[in-house]
Amino acid sequence: MLEQFGELLSLIDLLSSHDKSRNQTLSVLDETLSKWQFSWDMENVTFFDRQAQPVKSWGSQLVAVNSAVKQVLSNEAPAHQIFCPHTCFQQTITPVMADSEITGAFSVIRSFADVIIKYKRATHSDIGLLIMDEATGEHQWPYKLSGMTLPEKNIPVYDYISRHFKIDELLEHSKTIKLDNAVFEVRVFPVHQEAAGPPFFLFVDDITADFKGFKDDLKQVWFQGAVSFLVSLISLVVVLHLLLRRVTKLSQALPLLSQNQYEAFKQQIAIKNFSNLGYDELDKLNDTALTLSDQLESLELAVRRNTLKLLEKSQALGKERDFIRQLVEAAPIIIITQKLNGIILTINQAGVDEFESDSRSIIGKVFDAFLPESDKEHLNKLNQLRAGDLGSGRFQVDGFLLTESSKLLNVSWLHTLLKSNDENNEMVILTLGVDISARKITEEKESQHTHS
């Protein structure tokens, strides 16, 4: 509106570049501008010459920056700004053309309070201006509230938000606050969009009625939802009771399956109550349950047969195991199983006799402890076997056995690495030993006899 008023002034032809004609025009405006100011709510109208110097001013004397006038004369385009010395004003500067050239500019200033009042009438929302000022208390903003609509209601709102929020929070998002049994939605916008600093618009919307209406609507929705839920629940219970009574009979018969009472289960389920609805889903469920009963009965018979077979095989395996144990115990050779680290796991009776000890003293000890240190070839190959360096996984060597009584026996050893089919089981070494001491003595005697 200010720009339209400025353009109206700039259309007066009497504003020429001649000082005499211009003074006459300005005198004429003295008589009319007072009425225009009242009609258009103008605080100040000022005419500037082409050097941006004020020539004539009407209304209140307000501070107007001449640099903005110079920019308008230079750009030959209207400009708008808001300035806030103590309260805020809206200013429009419009260039004046005469004889196709700029002869000056009109500055039209209007109080921003009028804009705020019209905004209140149009939107029914409260608006105010925040201008620079020193903070009046701890955690308060360095701004003061200027031209606020309904100040008696909105100043407490401003005091509250200035103590509890940072202004950046309100610049990013609106905030909803509760104050004195009222609910407000508050938001801050910079007046100049290109600058993030003051002055700021402060928008305050009293949403108490909307908030109360929302709560009432929410309560009504909850109440209607609860009533609908209860009605639906009761209807569902009635329908289930009337239409699914046979489920109770089925549920009572199901425990008979866990008790392997298949005939009793079939007799209880086979009784069908046909209704006008014909063959329904519950009849399908009963048929499925009967089929399941037949399958379970067949499975139970199969399990019993397989269990009997397993018992027979287990007994046969037990006999074979006992037979093998008897063979191992009766074998006239040393039979040992040991871990890869050399710890002895088992030893037969012949081995116990050769070690001249008892099994409890031998099991758990390292096999290497029963070999003399001079038997290096035997120990080296045994370590290679344990490390997996022997491709054949076995080796035979004529070595020695150091008994508990420190007797040294000549023994032919055969070590075999046994790989388990189960990856979780550790591999073991099967060690077989034959006492060849008598043979060695005979060989030595024959050798001595040959040399003699």
CSV table of C-alpha atoms in Angstrom, one decimal:
chain,number,residue,atom,x,y,z
A,1,MET,CA,0.0,0.0,0.0
A,2,LEU,CA,2.9,2.3,0.8
A,3,GLU,CA,4.4,1.7,-2.7
A,4,GLN,CA,1.0,2.5,-4.3
A,5,PHE,CA,0.8,5.8,-2.3
A,6,GLY,CA,4.4,6.7,-3.3
A,7,GLU,CA,3.6,6.0,-6.9
A,8,LEU,CA,0.5,8.2,-6.7
A,9,LEU,CA,2.7,11.1,-5.4
A,10,SER,CA,5.3,10.5,-8.2
A,11,LEU,CA,2.6,10.9,-10.9
A,12,ILE,CA,2.1,14.6,-10.0
A,13,ASP,CA,3.3,16.4,-13.1
A,14,LEU,CA,4.1,19.6,-11.3
A,15,LEU,CA,7.2,17.9,-9.7
A,16,SER,CA,9.7,19.1,-12.4
A,17,SER,CA,13.3,19.8,-12.2
A,18,HIS,CA,12.7,23.6,-11.8
A,19,ASP,CA,12.9,24.7,-8.3
A,20,LYS,CA,10.1,27.3,-8.6
A,21,SER,CA,7.7,24.8,-10.1
A,22,ARG,CA,8.7,22.2,-7.5
A,23,ASN,CA,8.2,24.6,-4.6
A,24,GLN,CA,4.7,25.5,-6.0
A,25,THR,CA,3.9,21.8,-6.1
A,26,LEU,CA,5.2,21.2,-2.6
A,27,SER,CA,3.0,24.1,-1.4
A,28,VAL,CA,0.0,22.5,-3.0
A,29,LEU,CA,0.8,19.2,-1.2
A,30,ASP,CA,0.9,21.0,2.1
A,31,GLU,CA,-2.9,21.5,1.7
A,32,THR,CA,-3.7,17.9,0.7
A,33,LEU,CA,-1.2,15.7,2.4
A,34,SER,CA,-2.7,16.2,5.9
A,35,LYS,CA,-5.9,14.6,4.6
A,36,TRP,CA,-4.0,11.9,2.8
A,37,GLN,CA,-2.0,11.2,5.9
A,38,PHE,CA,-5.2,10.6,7.9
A,39,SER,CA,-6.7,8.5,5.2
A,40,TRP,CA,-3.6,6.4,4.5
A,41,ASP,CA,-2.3,6.3,8.1
A,42,MET,CA,1.0,7.9,7.2
A,43,GLU,CA,3.5,8.9,9.9
A,44,ASN,CA,5.8,10.8,7.6
A,45,VAL,CA,6.1,11.8,3.9
A,46,THR,CA,9.4,13.3,2.8
A,47,PHE,CA,10.5,14.5,-0.7
A,48,PHE,CA,14.2,14.1,-1.5
A,49,ASP,CA,16.0,15.8,-4.4
A,50,ARG,CA,18.3,14.0,-6.8
A,51,GLN,CA,21.2,14.4,-4.4
A,52,ALA,CA,19.2,12.5,-1.8
A,53,GLN,CA,18.8,15.6,0.4
A,54,PRO,CA,15.4,16.1,2.1
A,55,VAL,CA,13.5,19.1,0.5
A,56,LYS,CA,10.2,18.9,2.3
A,57,SER,CA,8.8,16.7,5.1
A,58,TRP,CA,5.2,16.2,6.3
A,59,GLY,CA,4.2,14.5,9.6
A,60,SER,CA,6.4,13.3,12.5
A,61,GLN,CA,10.1,13.8,12.1
A,62,LEU,CA,11.6,10.2,12.0
A,63,VAL,CA,15.0,9.0,11.3
A,64,ALA,CA,15.3,7.8,7.7
A,65,VAL,CA,18.6,6.6,6.2
A,66,ASN,CA,19.6,8.7,3.2
A,67,SER,CA,21.8,5.8,1.9
A,68,ALA,CA,18.6,3.9,1.1
A,69,VAL,CA,17.4,7.0,-0.9
A,70,LYS,CA,20.6,7.1,-2.8
A,71,GLN,CA,20.2,3.5,-3.7
A,72,VAL,CA,16.7,4.1,-5.0
A,73,LEU,CA,17.9,7.1,-7.1
A,74,SER,CA,20.7,5.0,-8.5
A,75,ASN,CA,18.7,1.9,-9.3
A,76,GLU,CA,15.6,3.9,-10.4
A,77,ALA,CA,13.5,1.3,-8.6
A,78,PRO,CA,11.3,1.4,-5.4
A,79,ALA,CA,12.8,0.1,-2.2
A,80,HIS,CA,11.2,-1.1,1.1
A,81,GLN,CA,12.7,-1.4,4.6
A,82,ILE,CA,11.7,-1.7,8.2
A,83,PHE,CA,13.7,0.3,10.8
A,84,CYS,CA,13.2,0.3,14.6
A,85,PRO,CA,14.8,3.2,16.5
A,86,HIS,CA,12.4,2.8,19.5
A,87,THR,CA,9.4,1.3,17.8
A,88,CYS,CA,9.2,-0.1,14.3
A,89,PHE,CA,8.2,1.7,11.1
A,90,GLN,CA,7.7,0.5,7.5
A,91,GLN,CA,9.2,2.8,4.8
A,92,THR,CA,8.8,2.8,1.1
A,93,ILE,CA,11.0,5.0,-1.1
A,94,THR,CA,9.6,5.6,-4.7
A,95,PRO,CA,11.6,7.5,-7.4
A,96,VAL,CA,10.0,10.5,-9.1
A,97,MET,CA,10.3,10.9,-12.9
A,98,ALA,CA,9.9,14.1,-14.9
A,99,ASP,CA,10.9,14.6,-18.5
A,100,SER,CA,12.2,11.0,-18.6
A,101,GLU,CA,14.7,11.5,-15.9
A,102,ILE,CA,14.9,11.1,-12.1
A,103,THR,CA,14.1,14.4,-10.3
A,104,GLY,CA,13.8,13.0,-6.8
A,105,ALA,CA,12.2,10.5,-4.5
A,106,PHE,CA,9.3,10.3,-2.1
A,107,SER,CA,9.8,8.5,1.3
A,108,VAL,CA,6.6,7.3,2.8
A,109,ILE,CA,6.7,6.0,6.4
A,110,ARG,CA,4.0,4.2,8.2
A,111,SER,CA,3.9,2.9,11.8
A,112,PHE,CA,4.2,-0.9,11.9
A,113,ALA,CA,1.6,-1.0,14.6
A,114,ASP,CA,-1.1,-0.4,12.0
A,115,VAL,CA,0.2,-3.4,10.0
A,116,ILE,CA,0.0,-5.5,13.2
A,117,ILE,CA,-3.5,-4.4,13.9
A,118,LYS,CA,-4.7,-5.3,10.4
A,119,TYR,CA,-2.9,-8.6,10.6
A,120,LYS,CA,-4.7,-9.3,13.9
A,121,ARG,CA,-8.1,-8.5,12.2
A,122,ALA,CA,-7.4,-10.7,9.2
A,123,THR,CA,-5.9,-13.8,10.9
A,124,HIS,CA,-7.2,-13.5,14.5
A,125,SER,CA,-3.6,-14.3,15.6
A,126,ASP,CA,-1.4,-12.0,17.7
A,127,ILE,CA,1.8,-10.6,16.3
A,128,GLY,CA,4.5,-8.4,17.7
A,129,LEU,CA,8.0,-7.1,16.9
A,130,LEU,CA,11.2,-7.9,18.8
A,131,ILE,CA,13.8,-5.2,18.5
A,132,MET,CA,17.3,-5.0,20.0
A,133,ASP,CA,17.6,-4.1,23.7
A,134,GLU,CA,19.7,-5.2,26.7
A,135,ALA,CA,18.6,-8.4,28.5
A,136,THR,CA,16.5,-7.6,31.6
A,137,GLY,CA,17.3,-10.8,33.5
A,138,GLU,CA,19.1,-14.1,33.6
A,139,HIS,CA,18.5,-16.2,30.5
A,140,GLN,CA,16.4,-13.5,28.9
A,141,TRP,CA,16.8,-12.4,25.3
A,142,PRO,CA,18.5,-9.1,24.4
A,143,TYR,CA,15.3,-7.9,22.7
A,144,LYS,CA,12.3,-6.0,23.8
A,145,LEU,CA,8.7,-6.5,22.6
A,146,SER,CA,7.4,-3.6,20.5
A,147,GLY,CA,3.9,-3.2,19.1
A,148,MET,CA,2.4,-6.4,20.4
A,149,THR,CA,-1.3,-7.0,20.0
A,150,LEU,CA,-3.1,-7.8,23.3
A,151,PRO,CA,0.0,-7.1,25.4
A,152,GLU,CA,-1.7,-7.9,28.7
A,153,LYS,CA,-2.0,-11.5,27.5
A,154,ASN,CA,1.0,-11.9,25.3
A,155,ILE,CA,3.8,-10.2,27.4
A,156,PRO,CA,3.7,-13.0,30.0
A,157,VAL,CA,4.0,-15.4,27.1
A,158,TYR,CA,7.1,-13.6,25.9
A,159,ASP,CA,8.6,-13.5,29.4
A,160,TYR,CA,8.0,-17.3,29.6
A,161,ILE,CA,9.6,-18.2,26.3
A,162,SER,CA,12.5,-15.9,26.8
A,163,ARG,CA,13.4,-17.7,30.0
A,164,HIS,CA,12.8,-21.3,28.8
A,165,PHE,CA,13.9,-21.3,25.2
A,166,LYS,CA,16.7,-20.0,23.0
A,167,ILE,CA,15.6,-17.8,20.1
A,168,ASP,CA,17.2,-20.2,17.6
A,169,GLU,CA,14.8,-22.9,18.7
A,170,LEU,CA,11.8,-20.8,17.9
A,171,LEU,CA,13.4,-19.7,14.5
A,172,GLU,CA,13.7,-23.4,13.5
A,173,HIS,CA,10.4,-24.8,14.9
A,174,SER,CA,7.2,-23.5,16.5
A,175,LYS,CA,6.7,-24.3,20.2
A,176,THR,CA,3.6,-25.1,22.1
A,177,ILE,CA,3.5,-23.9,25.7
A,178,LYS,CA,1.0,-24.1,28.6
A,179,LEU,CA,0.7,-21.0,30.7
A,180,ASP,CA,-2.0,-20.1,33.2
A,181,ASN,CA,-4.5,-22.8,32.0
A,182,ALA,CA,-4.0,-21.6,28.4
A,183,VAL,CA,-2.1,-23.1,25.5
A,184,PHE,CA,-0.2,-21.1,23.0
A,185,GLU,CA,1.7,-21.8,19.8
A,186,VAL,CA,4.7,-19.5,19.4
A,187,ARG,CA,7.0,-18.9,16.4
A,188,VAL,CA,9.7,-16.3,15.5
A,189,PHE,CA,10.5,-15.1,12.0
A,190,PRO,CA,13.1,-12.6,10.9
A,191,VAL,CA,11.6,-9.4,9.4
A,192,HIS,CA,14.2,-9.4,6.7
A,193,GLN,CA,14.4,-12.9,5.2
A,194,GLU,CA,17.9,-12.3,3.9
A,195,ALA,CA,19.2,-11.6,7.4
A,196,ALA,CA,19.0,-13.9,10.4
A,197,GLY,CA,19.2,-11.1,12.9
A,198,PRO,CA,16.7,-8.7,14.5
A,199,PRO,CA,14.1,-7.3,14.2
A,200,PHE,CA,11.9,-10.4,14.5
A,201,PHE,CA,8.2,-11.1,14.1
A,202,LEU,CA,6.7,-12.8,17.1
A,203,PHE,CA,3.6,-14.8,16.3
A,204,VAL,CA,1.4,-16.0,19.2
A,205,ASP,CA,-1.7,-18.1,18.6
A,206,ASP,CA,-4.0,-18.9,21.4
A,207,ILE,CA,-4.9,-22.5,20.7
A,208,THR,CA,-6.6,-23.2,24.1
A,209,ALA,CA,-10.0,-23.8,22.6
A,210,ASP,CA,-8.5,-26.0,19.8
A,211,PHE,CA,-6.4,-27.9,22.3
A,212,LYS,CA,-9.4,-28.4,24.6
A,213,GLY,CA,-11.5,-29.4,21.6
A,214,PHE,CA,-8.8,-31.9,20.5
A,215,LYS,CA,-8.7,-33.4,24.0
A,216,ASP,CA,-12.5,-33.6,24.1
A,217,ASP,CA,-12.5,-35.2,20.7
A,218,LEU,CA,-9.8,-37.6,21.7
A,219,LYS,CA,-11.7,-38.6,24.8
A,220,GLN,CA,-14.8,-39.1,22.7
A,221,VAL,CA,-12.8,-41.2,20.2
A,222,TRP,CA,-11.3,-43.3,23.1
A,223,PHE,CA,-14.8,-43.7,24.6
A,224,GLN,CA,-16.4,-44.7,21.4
A,225,GLY,CA,-13.4,-47.0,20.6
A,226,ALA,CA,-13.7,-48.7,24.0
A,227,VAL,CA,-17.5,-49.2,23.6
A,228,SER,CA,-17.0,-50.5,20.1
A,229,PHE,CA,-14.3,-52.9,21.3
A,230,LEU,CA,-16.5,-54.2,24.1
A,231,VAL,CA,-19.4,-54.7,21.8
A,232,SER,CA,-17.2,-56.5,19.3
A,233,LEU,CA,-15.7,-58.6,22.0
A,234,ILE,CA,-19.1,-59.6,23.4
A,235,SER,CA,-20.3,-60.4,19.9
A,236,LEU,CA,-17.2,-62.4,19.2
A,237,VAL,CA,-17.7,-64.4,22.4
A,238,VAL,CA,-21.3,-65.1,21.6
A,239,VAL,CA,-20.4,-66.2,18.0
A,240,LEU,CA,-17.6,-68.4,19.3
A,241,HIS,CA,-19.9,-69.9,21.9
A,242,LEU,CA,-22.7,-70.7,19.4
A,243,LEU,CA,-20.7,-71.7,16.4
A,244,LEU,CA,-17.6,-73.3,17.8
A,245,ARG,CA,-18.9,-75.5,20.6
A,246,ARG,CA,-17.4,-78.5,18.9
A,247,VAL,CA,-13.9,-77.1,19.4
A,248,THR,CA,-14.4,-77.8,23.1
A,249,LYS,CA,-15.1,-81.5,22.3
A,250,LEU,CA,-12.0,-81.6,20.1
A,251,SER,CA,-9.8,-79.9,22.8
A,252,GLN,CA,-11.1,-82.4,25.4
A,253,ALA,CA,-10.2,-85.3,23.1
A,254,LEU,CA,-6.7,-84.1,22.2
A,255,PRO,CA,-5.1,-85.2,25.5
A,256,LEU,CA,-6.0,-88.8,24.6
A,257,LEU,CA,-3.5,-88.6,21.8
A,258,SER,CA,-0.7,-87.8,24.3
A,259,GLN,CA,-1.9,-90.9,26.3
A,260,ASN,CA,-1.7,-93.1,23.2
A,261,GLN,CA,-5.4,-93.8,23.5
A,262,TYR,CA,-6.1,-93.7,19.8
A,263,GLU,CA,-9.3,-95.8,19.8
A,264,ALA,CA,-10.9,-93.7,22.5
A,265,PHE,CA,-9.9,-90.5,20.6
A,266,LYS,CA,-11.5,-91.8,17.4
A,267,GLN,CA,-14.7,-92.8,19.1
A,268,GLN,CA,-15.1,-89.3,20.7
A,269,ILE,CA,-14.2,-87.4,17.5
A,270,ALA,CA,-16.1,-89.6,15.0
A,271,ILE,CA,-19.5,-88.4,16.4
A,272,LYS,CA,-20.5,-85.5,14.1
A,273,ASN,CA,-23.4,-83.1,14.6
A,274,PHE,CA,-24.5,-82.0,11.1
A,275,SER,CA,-26.2,-78.7,10.9
A,276,ASN,CA,-28.0,-76.7,8.2
A,277,LEU,CA,-24.6,-75.3,7.2
A,278,GLY,CA,-23.4,-78.7,6.0
A,279,TYR,CA,-19.8,-79.7,6.0
A,280,ASP,CA,-17.9,-76.8,7.6
A,281,GLU,CA,-14.4,-76.0,8.7
A,282,LEU,CA,-14.8,-77.7,12.0
A,283,ASP,CA,-15.7,-80.9,10.3
A,284,LYS,CA,-12.5,-80.5,8.2
A,285,LEU,CA,-10.6,-80.0,11.5
A,286,ASN,CA,-12.1,-83.2,12.9
A,287,ASP,CA,-11.2,-85.2,9.8
A,288,THR,CA,-7.6,-83.8,10.0
A,289,ALA,CA,-7.4,-84.8,13.7
A,290,LEU,CA,-8.6,-88.3,12.9
A,291,THR,CA,-6.0,-88.5,10.1
A,292,LEU,CA,-3.4,-87.3,12.6
A,293,SER,CA,-4.4,-90.0,15.0
A,294,ASP,CA,-4.0,-92.7,12.4
A,295,GLN,CA,-0.5,-91.3,11.5
A,296,LEU,CA,0.5,-91.1,15.2
A,297,GLU,CA,-0.6,-94.6,15.8
A,298,SER,CA,1.3,-95.9,12.8
A,299,LEU,CA,4.4,-93.9,13.9
A,300,GLU,CA,4.1,-95.4,17.4
A,301,LEU,CA,4.1,-98.9,16.0
A,302,ALA,CA,7.0,-98.0,13.8
A,303,VAL,CA,8.9,-96.6,16.7
A,304,ARG,CA,8.2,-99.7,18.8
A,305,ARG,CA,9.5,-101.9,16.0
A,306,ASN,CA,12.6,-99.7,15.5
A,307,THR,CA,13.2,-99.7,19.2
A,308,LEU,CA,13.1,-103.4,19.4
A,309,LYS,CA,15.6,-103.6,16.5
A,310,LEU,CA,17.8,-101.0,18.2
A,311,LEU,CA,17.8,-103.0,21.4
A,312,GLU,CA,18.7,-106.2,19.5
A,313,LYS,CA,21.5,-104.4,17.7
A,314,SER,CA,22.6,-102.8,20.9
A,315,GLN,CA,22.8,-106.2,22.6
A,316,ALA,CA,24.7,-107.5,19.6
A,317,LEU,CA,27.1,-104.6,19.7
A,318,GLY,CA,27.5,-105.0,23.4
A,319,LYS,CA,28.5,-108.6,22.8
A,320,GLU,CA,30.9,-107.6,20.1
A,321,ARG,CA,32.4,-105.0,22.3
A,322,ASP,CA,32.8,-107.4,25.2
A,323,PHE,CA,34.4,-109.9,22.8
A,324,ILE,CA,36.8,-107.3,21.4
A,325,ARG,CA,37.6,-106.2,25.0
A,326,GLN,CA,38.4,-109.8,25.9
A,327,LEU,CA,40.6,-110.1,22.8
A,328,VAL,CA,42.4,-107.0,23.7
A,329,GLU,CA,42.9,-108.0,27.3
A,330,ALA,CA,43.9,-111.5,26.3
A,331,ALA,CA,46.3,-110.4,23.5
A,332,PRO,CA,49.9,-111.2,24.3
A,333,ILE,CA,51.0,-107.7,23.0
A,334,ILE,CA,51.0,-104.2,24.4
A,335,ILE,CA,47.9,-102.3,23.2
A,336,ILE,CA,47.8,-98.6,24.1
A,337,THR,CA,45.8,-95.6,23.0
A,338,GLN,CA,47.2,-92.1,23.6
A,339,LYS,CA,46.4,-88.5,22.8
A,340,LEU,CA,48.4,-86.4,20.4
A,341,ASN,CA,50.2,-84.9,23.3
A,342,GLY,CA,51.3,-88.4,24.5
A,343,ILE,CA,48.9,-88.8,27.4
A,344,ILE,CA,47.9,-92.5,27.8
A,345,LEU,CA,44.2,-93.1,27.6
A,346,THR,CA,43.9,-96.9,27.8
A,347,ILE,CA,46.3,-99.9,28.2
A,348,ASN,CA,45.5,-103.6,28.1
A,349,GLN,CA,46.5,-106.2,30.7
A,350,ALA,CA,49.6,-107.4,28.7
A,351,GLY,CA,50.8,-103.8,28.6
A,352,VAL,CA,50.3,-103.4,32.4
A,353,ASP,CA,52.3,-106.6,32.9
A,354,GLU,CA,55.1,-105.4,30.6
A,355,PHE,CA,55.2,-102.0,32.3
A,356,GLU,CA,55.5,-103.8,35.7
A,357,SER,CA,52.9,-101.5,37.2
A,358,ASP,CA,49.1,-101.1,37.4
A,359,SER,CA,46.7,-99.4,35.0
A,360,ARG,CA,45.9,-96.5,37.4
A,361,SER,CA,49.5,-95.6,37.6
A,362,ILE,CA,50.0,-95.7,33.8
A,363,ILE,CA,46.8,-94.0,32.5
A,364,GLY,CA,47.2,-90.3,32.5
A,365,LYS,CA,51.0,-90.3,32.2
A,366,VAL,CA,52.9,-89.3,29.0
A,367,PHE,CA,54.0,-92.2,26.9
A,368,ASP,CA,57.4,-90.6,26.3
A,369,ALA,CA,58.2,-91.0,30.0
A,370,PHE,CA,58.5,-94.8,29.5
A,371,LEU,CA,61.1,-94.4,26.8
A,372,PRO,CA,64.8,-93.9,27.5
A,373,GLU,CA,66.4,-90.7,26.3
A,374,SER,CA,68.7,-92.7,24.1
A,375,ASP,CA,65.8,-93.9,22.0
A,376,LYS,CA,66.0,-90.7,19.9
A,377,GLU,CA,64.9,-92.1,16.6
A,378,HIS,CA,61.7,-93.5,18.2
A,379,LEU,CA,60.9,-90.1,19.8
A,380,ASN,CA,61.6,-88.1,16.7
A,381,LYS,CA,59.3,-90.2,14.5
A,382,LEU,CA,56.6,-90.2,17.2
A,383,ASN,CA,56.7,-86.4,17.3
A,384,GLN,CA,56.5,-86.3,13.5
A,385,LEU,CA,53.4,-88.6,13.6
A,386,ARG,CA,51.8,-86.4,16.2
A,387,ALA,CA,52.4,-83.3,14.1
A,388,GLY,CA,51.0,-84.9,11.0
A,389,ASP,CA,54.3,-84.8,9.1
A,390,LEU,CA,54.2,-88.5,8.3
A,391,GLY,CA,52.2,-89.0,5.1
A,392,SER,CA,51.4,-92.7,5.8
A,393,GLY,CA,50.1,-91.9,9.3
A,394,ARG,CA,52.0,-94.8,10.8
A,395,PHE,CA,55.5,-96.1,11.5
A,396,GLN,CA,57.2,-99.1,13.0
A,397,VAL,CA,60.4,-99.0,15.0
A,398,ASP,CA,62.4,-101.3,17.2
A,399,GLY,CA,62.9,-99.4,20.4
A,400,PHE,CA,62.9,-99.8,24.1
A,401,LEU,CA,60.6,-99.7,27.1
A,402,LEU,CA,61.6,-98.4,30.5
A,403,THR,CA,59.6,-100.2,33.2
A,404,GLU,CA,58.7,-99.0,36.6
A,405,SER,CA,61.5,-101.1,38.0
A,406,SER,CA,63.9,-99.3,35.6
A,407,LYS,CA,64.3,-102.5,33.6
A,408,LEU,CA,65.0,-101.8,29.9
A,409,LEU,CA,63.1,-104.1,27.5
A,410,ASN,CA,63.6,-104.4,23.7
A,411,VAL,CA,60.1,-103.7,22.1
A,412,SER,CA,59.0,-103.5,18.5
A,413,TRP,CA,56.6,-100.6,18.4
A,414,LEU,CA,53.9,-99.9,15.8
A,415,HIS,CA,52.2,-96.5,16.0
A,416,THR,CA,49.1,-95.7,13.9
A,417,LEU,CA,47.3,-92.3,13.7
A,418,LEU,CA,43.5,-93.0,14.0
A,419,LYS,CA,41.4,-90.3,12.4
A,420,SER,CA,37.9,-89.9,13.7
A,421,ASN,CA,34.9,-89.5,11.4
A,422,ASP,CA,33.5,-86.9,13.9
A,423,GLU,CA,35.2,-83.5,13.4
A,424,ASN,CA,34.6,-82.7,17.1
A,425,ASN,CA,36.5,-85.7,18.3
A,426,GLU,CA,40.3,-85.5,18.8
A,427,MET,CA,42.5,-87.9,16.9
A,428,VAL,CA,44.3,-90.6,18.9
A,429,ILE,CA,47.3,-92.8,18.3
A,430,LEU,CA,47.0,-96.6,18.6
A,431,THR,CA,50.3,-98.0,19.9
A,432,LEU,CA,51.1,-101.8,19.6
A,433,GLY,CA,54.2,-103.2,21.2
A,434,VAL,CA,55.8,-106.7,21.1
A,435,ASP,CA,58.5,-107.6,23.6
A,436,ILE,CA,61.5,-108.8,21.5
A,437,SER,CA,64.0,-109.0,24.3
A,438,ALA,CA,64.4,-112.8,23.9
A,439,ARG,CA,64.9,-112.5,20.2
A,440,LYS,CA,67.6,-109.8,20.7
A,441,ILE,CA,69.4,-112.0,23.2
A,442,THR,CA,69.3,-114.9,20.7
A,443,GLU,CA,70.6,-112.7,17.9
A,444,GLU,CA,73.4,-111.5,20.0
A,445,LYS,CA,74.4,-115.1,21.0
A,446,GLU,CA,74.4,-116.1,17.3
A,447,SER,CA,76.4,-113.1,16.4
A,448,GLN,CA,79.0,-113.9,19.1
A,449,HIS,CA,79.1,-117.6,18.0
A,450,THR,CA,79.7,-116.5,14.4
A,451,HIS,CA,82.6,-114.3,15.3
A,452,SER,CA,84.2,-116.9,17.5
